[in-house]
PDB file of C-alpha atoms in Angstrom:
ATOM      1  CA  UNK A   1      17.048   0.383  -4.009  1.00  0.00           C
ATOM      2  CA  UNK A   2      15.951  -3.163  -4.663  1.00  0.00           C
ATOM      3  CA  UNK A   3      13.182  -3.555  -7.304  1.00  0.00           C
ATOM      4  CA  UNK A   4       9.406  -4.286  -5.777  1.00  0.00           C
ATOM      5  CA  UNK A   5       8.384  -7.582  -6.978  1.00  0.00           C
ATOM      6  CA  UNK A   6       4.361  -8.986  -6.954  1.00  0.00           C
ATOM      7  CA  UNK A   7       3.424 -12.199  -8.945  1.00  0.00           C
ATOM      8  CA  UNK A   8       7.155 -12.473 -10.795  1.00  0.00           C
ATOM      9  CA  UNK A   9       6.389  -8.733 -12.322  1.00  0.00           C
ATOM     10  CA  UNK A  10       8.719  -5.980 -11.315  1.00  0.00           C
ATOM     11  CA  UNK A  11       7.931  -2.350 -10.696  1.00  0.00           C
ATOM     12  CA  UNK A  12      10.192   0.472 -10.726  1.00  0.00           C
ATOM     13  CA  UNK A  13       8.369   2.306  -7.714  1.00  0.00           C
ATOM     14  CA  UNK A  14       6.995   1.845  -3.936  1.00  0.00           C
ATOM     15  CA  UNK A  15       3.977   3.979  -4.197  1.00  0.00           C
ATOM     16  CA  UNK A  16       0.602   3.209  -5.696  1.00  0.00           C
ATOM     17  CA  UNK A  17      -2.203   6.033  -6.074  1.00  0.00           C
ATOM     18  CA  UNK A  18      -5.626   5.926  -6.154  1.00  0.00           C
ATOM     19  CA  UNK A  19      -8.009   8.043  -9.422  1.00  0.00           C
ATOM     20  CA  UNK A  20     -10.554   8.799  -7.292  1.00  0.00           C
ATOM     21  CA  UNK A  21     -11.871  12.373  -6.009  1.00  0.00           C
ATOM     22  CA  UNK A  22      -9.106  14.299  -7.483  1.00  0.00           C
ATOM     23  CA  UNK A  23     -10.348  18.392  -7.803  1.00  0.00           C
ATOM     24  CA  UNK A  24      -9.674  18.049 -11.841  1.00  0.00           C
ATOM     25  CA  UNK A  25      -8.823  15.504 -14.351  1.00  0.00           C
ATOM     26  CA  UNK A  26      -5.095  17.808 -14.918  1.00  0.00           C
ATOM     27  CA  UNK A  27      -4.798  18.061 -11.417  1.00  0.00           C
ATOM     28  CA  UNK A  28      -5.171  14.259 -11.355  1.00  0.00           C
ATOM     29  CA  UNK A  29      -2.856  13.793 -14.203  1.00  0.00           C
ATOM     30  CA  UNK A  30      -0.168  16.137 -12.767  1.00  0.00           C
ATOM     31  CA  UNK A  31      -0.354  14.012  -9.612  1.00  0.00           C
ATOM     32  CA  UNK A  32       0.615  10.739 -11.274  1.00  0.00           C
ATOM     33  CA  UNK A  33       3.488  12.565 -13.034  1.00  0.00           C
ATOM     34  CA  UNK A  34       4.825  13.841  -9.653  1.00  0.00           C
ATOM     35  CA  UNK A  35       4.366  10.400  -7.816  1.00  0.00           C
ATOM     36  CA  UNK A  36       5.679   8.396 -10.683  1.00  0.00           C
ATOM     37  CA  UNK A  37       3.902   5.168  -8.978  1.00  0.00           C
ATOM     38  CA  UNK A  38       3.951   1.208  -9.805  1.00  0.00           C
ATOM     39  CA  UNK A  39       0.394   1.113 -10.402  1.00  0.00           C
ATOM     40  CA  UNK A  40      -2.680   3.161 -10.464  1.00  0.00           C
ATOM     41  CA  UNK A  41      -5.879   2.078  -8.782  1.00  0.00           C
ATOM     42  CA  UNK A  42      -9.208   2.779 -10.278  1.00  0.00           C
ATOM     43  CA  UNK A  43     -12.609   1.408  -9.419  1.00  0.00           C
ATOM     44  CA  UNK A  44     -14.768  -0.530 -12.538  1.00  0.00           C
ATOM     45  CA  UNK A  45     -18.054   1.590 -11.068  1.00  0.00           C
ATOM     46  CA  UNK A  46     -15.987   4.821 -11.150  1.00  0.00           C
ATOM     47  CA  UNK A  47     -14.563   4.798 -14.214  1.00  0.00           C
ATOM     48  CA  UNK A  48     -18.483   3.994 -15.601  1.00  0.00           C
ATOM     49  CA  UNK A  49     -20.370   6.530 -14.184  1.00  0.00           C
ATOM     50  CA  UNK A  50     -21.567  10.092 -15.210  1.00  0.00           C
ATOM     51  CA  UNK A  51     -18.979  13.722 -14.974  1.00  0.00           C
ATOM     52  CA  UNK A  52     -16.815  15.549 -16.442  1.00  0.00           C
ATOM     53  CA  UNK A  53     -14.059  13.559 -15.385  1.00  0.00           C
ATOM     54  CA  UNK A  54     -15.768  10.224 -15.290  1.00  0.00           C
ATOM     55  CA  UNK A  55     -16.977   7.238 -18.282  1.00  0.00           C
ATOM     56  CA  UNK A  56     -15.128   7.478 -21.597  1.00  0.00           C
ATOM     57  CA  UNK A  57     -12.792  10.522 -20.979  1.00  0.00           C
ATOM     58  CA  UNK A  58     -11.530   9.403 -17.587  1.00  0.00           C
ATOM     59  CA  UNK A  59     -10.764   5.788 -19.259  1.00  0.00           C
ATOM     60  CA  UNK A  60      -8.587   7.828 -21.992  1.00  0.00           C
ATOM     61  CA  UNK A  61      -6.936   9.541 -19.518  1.00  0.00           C
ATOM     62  CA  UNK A  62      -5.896   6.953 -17.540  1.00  0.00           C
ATOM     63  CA  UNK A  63      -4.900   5.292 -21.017  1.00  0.00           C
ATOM     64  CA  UNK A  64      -2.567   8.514 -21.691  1.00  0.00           C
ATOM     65  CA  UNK A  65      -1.279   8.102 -18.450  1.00  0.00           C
ATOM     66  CA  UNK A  66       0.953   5.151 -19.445  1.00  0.00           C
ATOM     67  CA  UNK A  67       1.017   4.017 -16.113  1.00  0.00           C
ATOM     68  CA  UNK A  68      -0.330   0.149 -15.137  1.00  0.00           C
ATOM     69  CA  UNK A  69      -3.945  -0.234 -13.810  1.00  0.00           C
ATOM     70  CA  UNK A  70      -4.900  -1.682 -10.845  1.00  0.00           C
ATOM     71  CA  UNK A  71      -8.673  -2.285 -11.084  1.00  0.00           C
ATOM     72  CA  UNK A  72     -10.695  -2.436  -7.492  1.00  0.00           C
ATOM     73  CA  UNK A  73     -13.855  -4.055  -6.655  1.00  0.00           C
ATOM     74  CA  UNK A  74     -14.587  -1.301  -4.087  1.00  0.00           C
ATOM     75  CA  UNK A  75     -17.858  -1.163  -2.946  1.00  0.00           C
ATOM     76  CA  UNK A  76     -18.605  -4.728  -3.022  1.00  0.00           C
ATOM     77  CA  UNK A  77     -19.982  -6.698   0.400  1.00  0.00           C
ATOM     78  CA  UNK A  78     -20.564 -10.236  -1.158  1.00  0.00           C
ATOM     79  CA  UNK A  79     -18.339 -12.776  -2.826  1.00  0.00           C
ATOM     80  CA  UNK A  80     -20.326 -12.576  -5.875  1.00  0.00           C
ATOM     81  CA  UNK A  81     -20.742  -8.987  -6.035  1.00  0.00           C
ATOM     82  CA  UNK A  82     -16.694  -8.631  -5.432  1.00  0.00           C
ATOM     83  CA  UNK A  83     -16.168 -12.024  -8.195  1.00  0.00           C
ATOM     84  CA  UNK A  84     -18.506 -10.539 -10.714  1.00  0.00           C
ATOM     85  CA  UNK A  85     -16.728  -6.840 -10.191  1.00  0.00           C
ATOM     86  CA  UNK A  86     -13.200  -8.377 -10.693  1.00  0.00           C
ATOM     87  CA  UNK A  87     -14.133 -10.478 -14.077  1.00  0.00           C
ATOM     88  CA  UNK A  88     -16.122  -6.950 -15.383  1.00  0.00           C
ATOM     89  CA  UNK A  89     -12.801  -5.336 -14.977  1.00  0.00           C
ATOM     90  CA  UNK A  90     -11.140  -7.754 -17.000  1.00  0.00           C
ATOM     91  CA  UNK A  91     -12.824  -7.124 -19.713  1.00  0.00           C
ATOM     92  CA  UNK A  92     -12.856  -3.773 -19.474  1.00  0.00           C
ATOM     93  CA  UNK A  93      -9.362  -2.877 -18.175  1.00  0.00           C
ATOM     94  CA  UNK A  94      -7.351  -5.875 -20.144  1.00  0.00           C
ATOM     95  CA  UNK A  95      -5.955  -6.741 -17.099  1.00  0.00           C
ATOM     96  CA  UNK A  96      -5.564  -9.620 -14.812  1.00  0.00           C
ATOM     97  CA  UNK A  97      -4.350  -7.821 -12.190  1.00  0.00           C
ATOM     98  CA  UNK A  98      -7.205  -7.072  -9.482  1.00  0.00           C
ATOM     99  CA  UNK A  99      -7.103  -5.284  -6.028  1.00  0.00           C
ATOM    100  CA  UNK A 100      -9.850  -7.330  -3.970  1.00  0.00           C
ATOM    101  CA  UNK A 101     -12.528  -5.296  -1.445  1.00  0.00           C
ATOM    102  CA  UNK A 102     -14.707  -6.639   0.350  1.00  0.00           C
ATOM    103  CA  UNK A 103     -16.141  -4.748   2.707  1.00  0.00           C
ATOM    104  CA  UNK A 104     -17.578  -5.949   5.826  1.00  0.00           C
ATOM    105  CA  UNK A 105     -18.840  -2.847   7.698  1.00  0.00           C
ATOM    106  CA  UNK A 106     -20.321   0.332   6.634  1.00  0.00           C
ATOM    107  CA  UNK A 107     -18.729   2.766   9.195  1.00  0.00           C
ATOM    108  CA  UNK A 108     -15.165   1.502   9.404  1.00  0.00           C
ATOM    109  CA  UNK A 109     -15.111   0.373   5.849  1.00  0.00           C
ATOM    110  CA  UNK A 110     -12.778  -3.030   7.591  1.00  0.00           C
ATOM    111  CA  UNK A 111     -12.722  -5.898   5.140  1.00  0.00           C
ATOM    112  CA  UNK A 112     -15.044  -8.652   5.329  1.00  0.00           C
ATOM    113  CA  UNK A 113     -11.897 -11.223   5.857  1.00  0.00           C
ATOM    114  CA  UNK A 114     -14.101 -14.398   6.121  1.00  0.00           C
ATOM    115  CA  UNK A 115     -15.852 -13.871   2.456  1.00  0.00           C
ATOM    116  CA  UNK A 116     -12.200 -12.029   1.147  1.00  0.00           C
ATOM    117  CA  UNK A 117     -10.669 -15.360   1.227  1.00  0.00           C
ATOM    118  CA  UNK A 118     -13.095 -17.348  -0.587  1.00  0.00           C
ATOM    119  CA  UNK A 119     -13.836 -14.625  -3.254  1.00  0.00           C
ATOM    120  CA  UNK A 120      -9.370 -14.442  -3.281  1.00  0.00           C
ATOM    121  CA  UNK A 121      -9.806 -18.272  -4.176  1.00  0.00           C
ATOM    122  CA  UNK A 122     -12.302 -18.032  -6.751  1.00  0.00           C
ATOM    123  CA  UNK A 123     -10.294 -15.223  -8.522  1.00  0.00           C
ATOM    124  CA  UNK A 124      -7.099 -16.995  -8.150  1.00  0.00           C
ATOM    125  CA  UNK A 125      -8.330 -20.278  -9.712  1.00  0.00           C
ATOM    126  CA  UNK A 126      -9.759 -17.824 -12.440  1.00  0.00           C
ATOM    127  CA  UNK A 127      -6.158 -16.535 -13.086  1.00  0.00           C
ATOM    128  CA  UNK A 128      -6.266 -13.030 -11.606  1.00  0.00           C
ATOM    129  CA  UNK A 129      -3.423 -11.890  -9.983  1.00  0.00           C
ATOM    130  CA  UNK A 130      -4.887 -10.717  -6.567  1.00  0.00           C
ATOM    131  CA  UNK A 131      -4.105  -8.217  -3.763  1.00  0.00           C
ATOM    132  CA  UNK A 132      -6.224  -8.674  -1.384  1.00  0.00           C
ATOM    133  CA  UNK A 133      -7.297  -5.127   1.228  1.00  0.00           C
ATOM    134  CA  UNK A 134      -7.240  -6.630   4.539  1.00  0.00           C
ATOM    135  CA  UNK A 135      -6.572  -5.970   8.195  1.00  0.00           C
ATOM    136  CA  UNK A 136      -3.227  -6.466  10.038  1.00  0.00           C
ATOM    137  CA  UNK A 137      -4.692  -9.807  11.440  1.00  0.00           C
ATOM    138  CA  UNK A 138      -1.519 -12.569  10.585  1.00  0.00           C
ATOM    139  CA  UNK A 139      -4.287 -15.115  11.010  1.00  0.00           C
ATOM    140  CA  UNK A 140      -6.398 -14.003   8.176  1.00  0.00           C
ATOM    141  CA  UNK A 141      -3.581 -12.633   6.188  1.00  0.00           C
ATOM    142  CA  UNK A 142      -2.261 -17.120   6.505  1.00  0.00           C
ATOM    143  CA  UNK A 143      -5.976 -17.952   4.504  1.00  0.00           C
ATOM    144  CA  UNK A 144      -5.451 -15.550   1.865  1.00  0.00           C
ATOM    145  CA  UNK A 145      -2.077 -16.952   1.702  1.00  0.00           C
ATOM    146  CA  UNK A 146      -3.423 -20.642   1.374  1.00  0.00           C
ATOM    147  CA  UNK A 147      -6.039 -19.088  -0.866  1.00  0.00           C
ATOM    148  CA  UNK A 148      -3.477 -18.858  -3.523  1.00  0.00           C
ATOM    149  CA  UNK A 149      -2.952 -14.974  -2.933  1.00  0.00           C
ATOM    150  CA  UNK A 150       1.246 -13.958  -3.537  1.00  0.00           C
ATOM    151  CA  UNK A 151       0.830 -10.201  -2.067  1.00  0.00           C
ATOM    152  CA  UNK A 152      -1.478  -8.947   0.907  1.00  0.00           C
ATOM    153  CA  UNK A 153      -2.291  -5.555   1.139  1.00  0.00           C
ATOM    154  CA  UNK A 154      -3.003  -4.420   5.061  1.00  0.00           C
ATOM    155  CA  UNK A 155      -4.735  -1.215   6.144  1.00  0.00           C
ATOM    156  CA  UNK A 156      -2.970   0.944   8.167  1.00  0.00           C
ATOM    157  CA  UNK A 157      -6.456   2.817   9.675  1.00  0.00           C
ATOM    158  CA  UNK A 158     -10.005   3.027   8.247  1.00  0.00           C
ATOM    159  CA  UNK A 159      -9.935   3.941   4.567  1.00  0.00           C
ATOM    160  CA  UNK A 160     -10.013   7.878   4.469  1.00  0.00           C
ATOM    161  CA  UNK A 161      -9.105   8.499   7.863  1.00  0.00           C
ATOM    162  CA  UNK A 162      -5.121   9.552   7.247  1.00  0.00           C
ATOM    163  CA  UNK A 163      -4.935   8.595  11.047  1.00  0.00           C
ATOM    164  CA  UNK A 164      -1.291   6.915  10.171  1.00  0.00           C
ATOM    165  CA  UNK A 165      -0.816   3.733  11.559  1.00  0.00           C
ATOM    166  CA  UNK A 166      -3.258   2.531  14.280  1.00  0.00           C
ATOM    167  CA  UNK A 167      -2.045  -0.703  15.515  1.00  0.00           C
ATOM    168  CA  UNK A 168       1.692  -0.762  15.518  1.00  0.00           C
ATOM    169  CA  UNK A 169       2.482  -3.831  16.999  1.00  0.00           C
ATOM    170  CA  UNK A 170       0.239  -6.250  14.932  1.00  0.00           C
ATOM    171  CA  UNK A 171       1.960  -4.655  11.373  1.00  0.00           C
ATOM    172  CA  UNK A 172       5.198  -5.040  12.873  1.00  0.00           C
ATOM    173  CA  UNK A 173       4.580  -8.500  13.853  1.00  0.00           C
ATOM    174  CA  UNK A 174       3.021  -8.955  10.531  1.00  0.00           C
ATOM    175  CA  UNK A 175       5.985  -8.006   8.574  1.00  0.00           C
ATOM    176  CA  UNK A 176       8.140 -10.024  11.061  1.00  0.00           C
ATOM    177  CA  UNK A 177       6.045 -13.371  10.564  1.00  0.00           C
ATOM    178  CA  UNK A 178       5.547 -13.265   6.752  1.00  0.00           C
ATOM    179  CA  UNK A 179       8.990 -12.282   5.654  1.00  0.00           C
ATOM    180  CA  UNK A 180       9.023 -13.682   2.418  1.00  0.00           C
ATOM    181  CA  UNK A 181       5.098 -11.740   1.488  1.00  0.00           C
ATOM    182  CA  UNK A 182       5.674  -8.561  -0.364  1.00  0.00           C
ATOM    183  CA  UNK A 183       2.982  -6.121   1.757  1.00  0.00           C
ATOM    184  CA  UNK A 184       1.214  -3.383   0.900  1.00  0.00           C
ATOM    185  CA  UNK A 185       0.336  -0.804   3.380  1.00  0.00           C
ATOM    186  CA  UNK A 186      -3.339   0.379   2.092  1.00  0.00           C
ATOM    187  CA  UNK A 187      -5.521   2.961   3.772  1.00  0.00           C
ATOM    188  CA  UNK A 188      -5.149   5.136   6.466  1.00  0.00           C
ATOM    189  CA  UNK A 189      -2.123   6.651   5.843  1.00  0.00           C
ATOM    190  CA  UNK A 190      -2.111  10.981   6.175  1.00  0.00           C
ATOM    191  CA  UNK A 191       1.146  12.433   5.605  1.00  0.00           C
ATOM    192  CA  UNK A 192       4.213  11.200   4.320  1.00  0.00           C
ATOM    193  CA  UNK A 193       6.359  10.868   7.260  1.00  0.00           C
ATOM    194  CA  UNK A 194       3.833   7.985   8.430  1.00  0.00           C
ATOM    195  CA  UNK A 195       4.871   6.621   4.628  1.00  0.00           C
ATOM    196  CA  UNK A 196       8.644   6.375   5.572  1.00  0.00           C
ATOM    197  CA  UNK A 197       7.615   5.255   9.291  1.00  0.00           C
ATOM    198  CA  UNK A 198       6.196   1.503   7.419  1.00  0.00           C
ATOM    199  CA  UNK A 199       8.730   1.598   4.810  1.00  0.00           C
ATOM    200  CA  UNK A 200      11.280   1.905   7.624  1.00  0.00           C
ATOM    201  CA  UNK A 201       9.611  -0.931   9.461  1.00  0.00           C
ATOM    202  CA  UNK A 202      10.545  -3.199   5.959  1.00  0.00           C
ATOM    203  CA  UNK A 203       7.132  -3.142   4.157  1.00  0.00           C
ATOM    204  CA  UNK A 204       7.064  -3.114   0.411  1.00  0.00           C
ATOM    205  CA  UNK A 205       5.218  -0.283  -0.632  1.00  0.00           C
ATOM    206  CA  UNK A 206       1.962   2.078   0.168  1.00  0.00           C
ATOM    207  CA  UNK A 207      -1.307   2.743  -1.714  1.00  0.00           C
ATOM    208  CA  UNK A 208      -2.608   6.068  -1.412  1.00  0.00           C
ATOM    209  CA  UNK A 209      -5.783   8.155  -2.840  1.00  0.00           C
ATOM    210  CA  UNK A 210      -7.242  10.607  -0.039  1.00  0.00           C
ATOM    211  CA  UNK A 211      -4.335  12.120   1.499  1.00  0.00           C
ATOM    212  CA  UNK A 212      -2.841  13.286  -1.470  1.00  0.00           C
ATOM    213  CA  UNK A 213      -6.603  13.966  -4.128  1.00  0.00           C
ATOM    214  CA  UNK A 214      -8.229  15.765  -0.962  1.00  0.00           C
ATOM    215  CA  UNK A 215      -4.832  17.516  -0.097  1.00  0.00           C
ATOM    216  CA  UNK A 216      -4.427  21.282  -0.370  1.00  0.00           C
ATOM    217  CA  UNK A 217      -1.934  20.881  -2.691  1.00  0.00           C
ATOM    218  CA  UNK A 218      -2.405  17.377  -4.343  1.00  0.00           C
ATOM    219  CA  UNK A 219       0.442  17.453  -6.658  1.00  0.00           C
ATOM    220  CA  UNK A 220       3.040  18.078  -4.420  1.00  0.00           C
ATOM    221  CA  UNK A 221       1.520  16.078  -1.945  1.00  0.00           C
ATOM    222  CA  UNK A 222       1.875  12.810  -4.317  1.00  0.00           C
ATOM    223  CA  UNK A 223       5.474  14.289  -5.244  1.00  0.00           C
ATOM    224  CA  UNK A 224       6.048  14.039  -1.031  1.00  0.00           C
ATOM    225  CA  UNK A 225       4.276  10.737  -0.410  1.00  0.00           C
ATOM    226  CA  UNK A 226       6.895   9.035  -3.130  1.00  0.00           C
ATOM    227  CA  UNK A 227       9.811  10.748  -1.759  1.00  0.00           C
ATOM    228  CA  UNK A 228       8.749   9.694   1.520  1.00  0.00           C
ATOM    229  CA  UNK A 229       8.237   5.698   0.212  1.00  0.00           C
ATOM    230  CA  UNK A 230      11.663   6.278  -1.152  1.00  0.00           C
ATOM    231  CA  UNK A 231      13.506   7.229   1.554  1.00  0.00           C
ATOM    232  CA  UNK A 232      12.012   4.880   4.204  1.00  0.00           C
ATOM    233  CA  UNK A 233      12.529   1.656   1.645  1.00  0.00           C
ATOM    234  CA  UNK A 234      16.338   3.194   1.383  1.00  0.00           C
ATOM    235  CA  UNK A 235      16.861   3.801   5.241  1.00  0.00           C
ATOM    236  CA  UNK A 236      15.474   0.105   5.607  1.00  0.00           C
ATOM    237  CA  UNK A 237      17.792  -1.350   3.193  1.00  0.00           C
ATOM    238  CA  UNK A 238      20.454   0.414   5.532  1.00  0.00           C
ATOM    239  CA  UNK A 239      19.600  -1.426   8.208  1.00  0.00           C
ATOM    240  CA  UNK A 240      19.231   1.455  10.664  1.00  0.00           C
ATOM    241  CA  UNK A 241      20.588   1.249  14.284  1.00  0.00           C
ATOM    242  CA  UNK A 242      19.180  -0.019  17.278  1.00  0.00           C
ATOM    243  CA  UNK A 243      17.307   1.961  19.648  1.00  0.00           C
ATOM    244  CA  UNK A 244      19.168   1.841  22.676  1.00  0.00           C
ATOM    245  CA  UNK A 245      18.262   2.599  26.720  1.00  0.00           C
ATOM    246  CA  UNK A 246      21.384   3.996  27.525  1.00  0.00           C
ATOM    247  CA  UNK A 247      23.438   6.726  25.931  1.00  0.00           C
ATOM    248  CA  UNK A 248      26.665   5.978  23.860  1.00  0.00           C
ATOM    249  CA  UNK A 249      29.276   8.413  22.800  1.00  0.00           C
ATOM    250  CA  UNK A 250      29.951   8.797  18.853  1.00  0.00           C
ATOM    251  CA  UNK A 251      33.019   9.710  19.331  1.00  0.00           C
ATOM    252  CA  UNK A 252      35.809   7.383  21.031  1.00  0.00           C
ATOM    253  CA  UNK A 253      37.532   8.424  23.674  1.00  0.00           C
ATOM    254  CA  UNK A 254      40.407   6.012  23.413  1.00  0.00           C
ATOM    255  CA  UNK A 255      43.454   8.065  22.004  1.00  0.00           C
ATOM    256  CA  UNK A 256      42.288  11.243  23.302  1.00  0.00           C
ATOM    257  CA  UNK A 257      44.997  13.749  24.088  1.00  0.00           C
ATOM    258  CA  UNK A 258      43.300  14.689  27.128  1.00  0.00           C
ATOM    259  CA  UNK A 259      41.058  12.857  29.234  1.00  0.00           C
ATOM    260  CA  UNK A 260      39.573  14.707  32.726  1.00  0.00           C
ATOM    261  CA  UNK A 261      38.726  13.118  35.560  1.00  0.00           C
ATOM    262  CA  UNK A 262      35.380  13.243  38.036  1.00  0.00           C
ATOM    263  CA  UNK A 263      37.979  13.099  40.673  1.00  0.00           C
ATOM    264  CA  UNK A 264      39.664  16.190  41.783  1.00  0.00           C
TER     265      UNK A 264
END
């Protein structure tokens, strides 16, 4: 299975997983063994606040985790609020690497993609290596291009919804019109069969956090979710058949000792 690529840096996975609202910090860290994923997301405000599994002891955790950090500016609904998040993870995280929200409505949570590309400028001219969360528009997904960005990360549905994918044909057309983009399916996704359905379609990897923290079972579910990734990047490297109207016979019939006739 070829090696997922973003910014010149490769990872040995296809499956990124989110910190947040995990049952307990063990369960969390049992999760992240089982997925095994490129990168880890975790939000700057999150990893600040108050709990048991929150502030100093979640940032050690995450530490002991060995696993790279993806810091997000979720939350944010202004360029400055997202551009001040991003350089406060910086600092705080040691990394460059930043996963850009910028959320545009309350309800549906859909990205603000008029103020993501000018905040995706400002943090590219500042050196951070950006994936922007954005919709399946291939308009939009162009200006973050322009804007410097070298990954886009698309939602599948509303963040939290595990409604699977919502708009097929714009993601397929997506994927078809930016070949060369690595793409990130982000949000929406439920179980892992609607992981292996975009993997399948030739996207680069998923990011997950609900479906498998609010799972019944959140360690397998992570350890089902990367299988899943696995398997649909594999089949896609295969380059599966195509669906056909008409019904064809697997096996040939030329050769065949017998052959019966319709006609009697």
């Amino acid at each position: 299975m070829n090696t997922l690529t973003l910014y010149h840096q490769d990872f040995s996975g296809r499956l990124l997983l989110g910190t947040a609202a995990y049952p307990t910090a063990d369960i969390l860290r049992q999760s992240v063994a089982a997925a095994e994923p490129a990168m880890i997301t975790v939000s700057l405000r999150r990893a600040g606040a108050g709990g048991e599994a929150h502030g100093q002891g979640f940032w050690e955790l995450l530490q002991n985790l060995n696993i790279p950090i993806l810091p997000n500016t979720a939350g944010c609904q202004s360029v400055q609020e997202a551009v001040t998040t991003a350089q406060m993870a910086r600092e705080v995280f040691g990394t460059d690497w930043i996963k850009l929200e910028l959320i545009g409505d309350d309800d549906t949570l859909q990205p603000d993609v008029f103020q993501l590309v000018e905040a995706a400028k400002i943090l590219i001219d500042e050196g951070f290596k950006v994936l922007p969360y954005c919709t399946e528009d291939l308009i939009a997904c162009r200006r973050l291009l322009d804007a410097g960005c070298r990954a886009l990360m698309p939602w599948a549905a509303p963040i939290g919804t595990g409604l699977g994918v919502v708009h097929e044909y714009a993601l397929r057309v997506l994927r078809e019109r930016l070949p060369d983009t690595p793409l990130i399916i982000d949000a929406g996704l439920g179980v892992p069969s609607q992981a292996a359905q975009v993997m399948e379609w030739g996207f680069d990897a998923v990011l997950l956090n609900t479906a498998v923290s609010r799972s019944g079972d959140p360690v397998n579910m992570a350890r089902a979710f990367a299988l899943a990734a696995q398997a649909g990047r594999l089949a896609y490297e295969a380059c599966p058949v195509q669906p056909r109207e008409q019904a064809q016979a697997s096996t040939p019939t030329v050769g065949q000792p017998f052959w019966h006739s319709a006609e009697y």
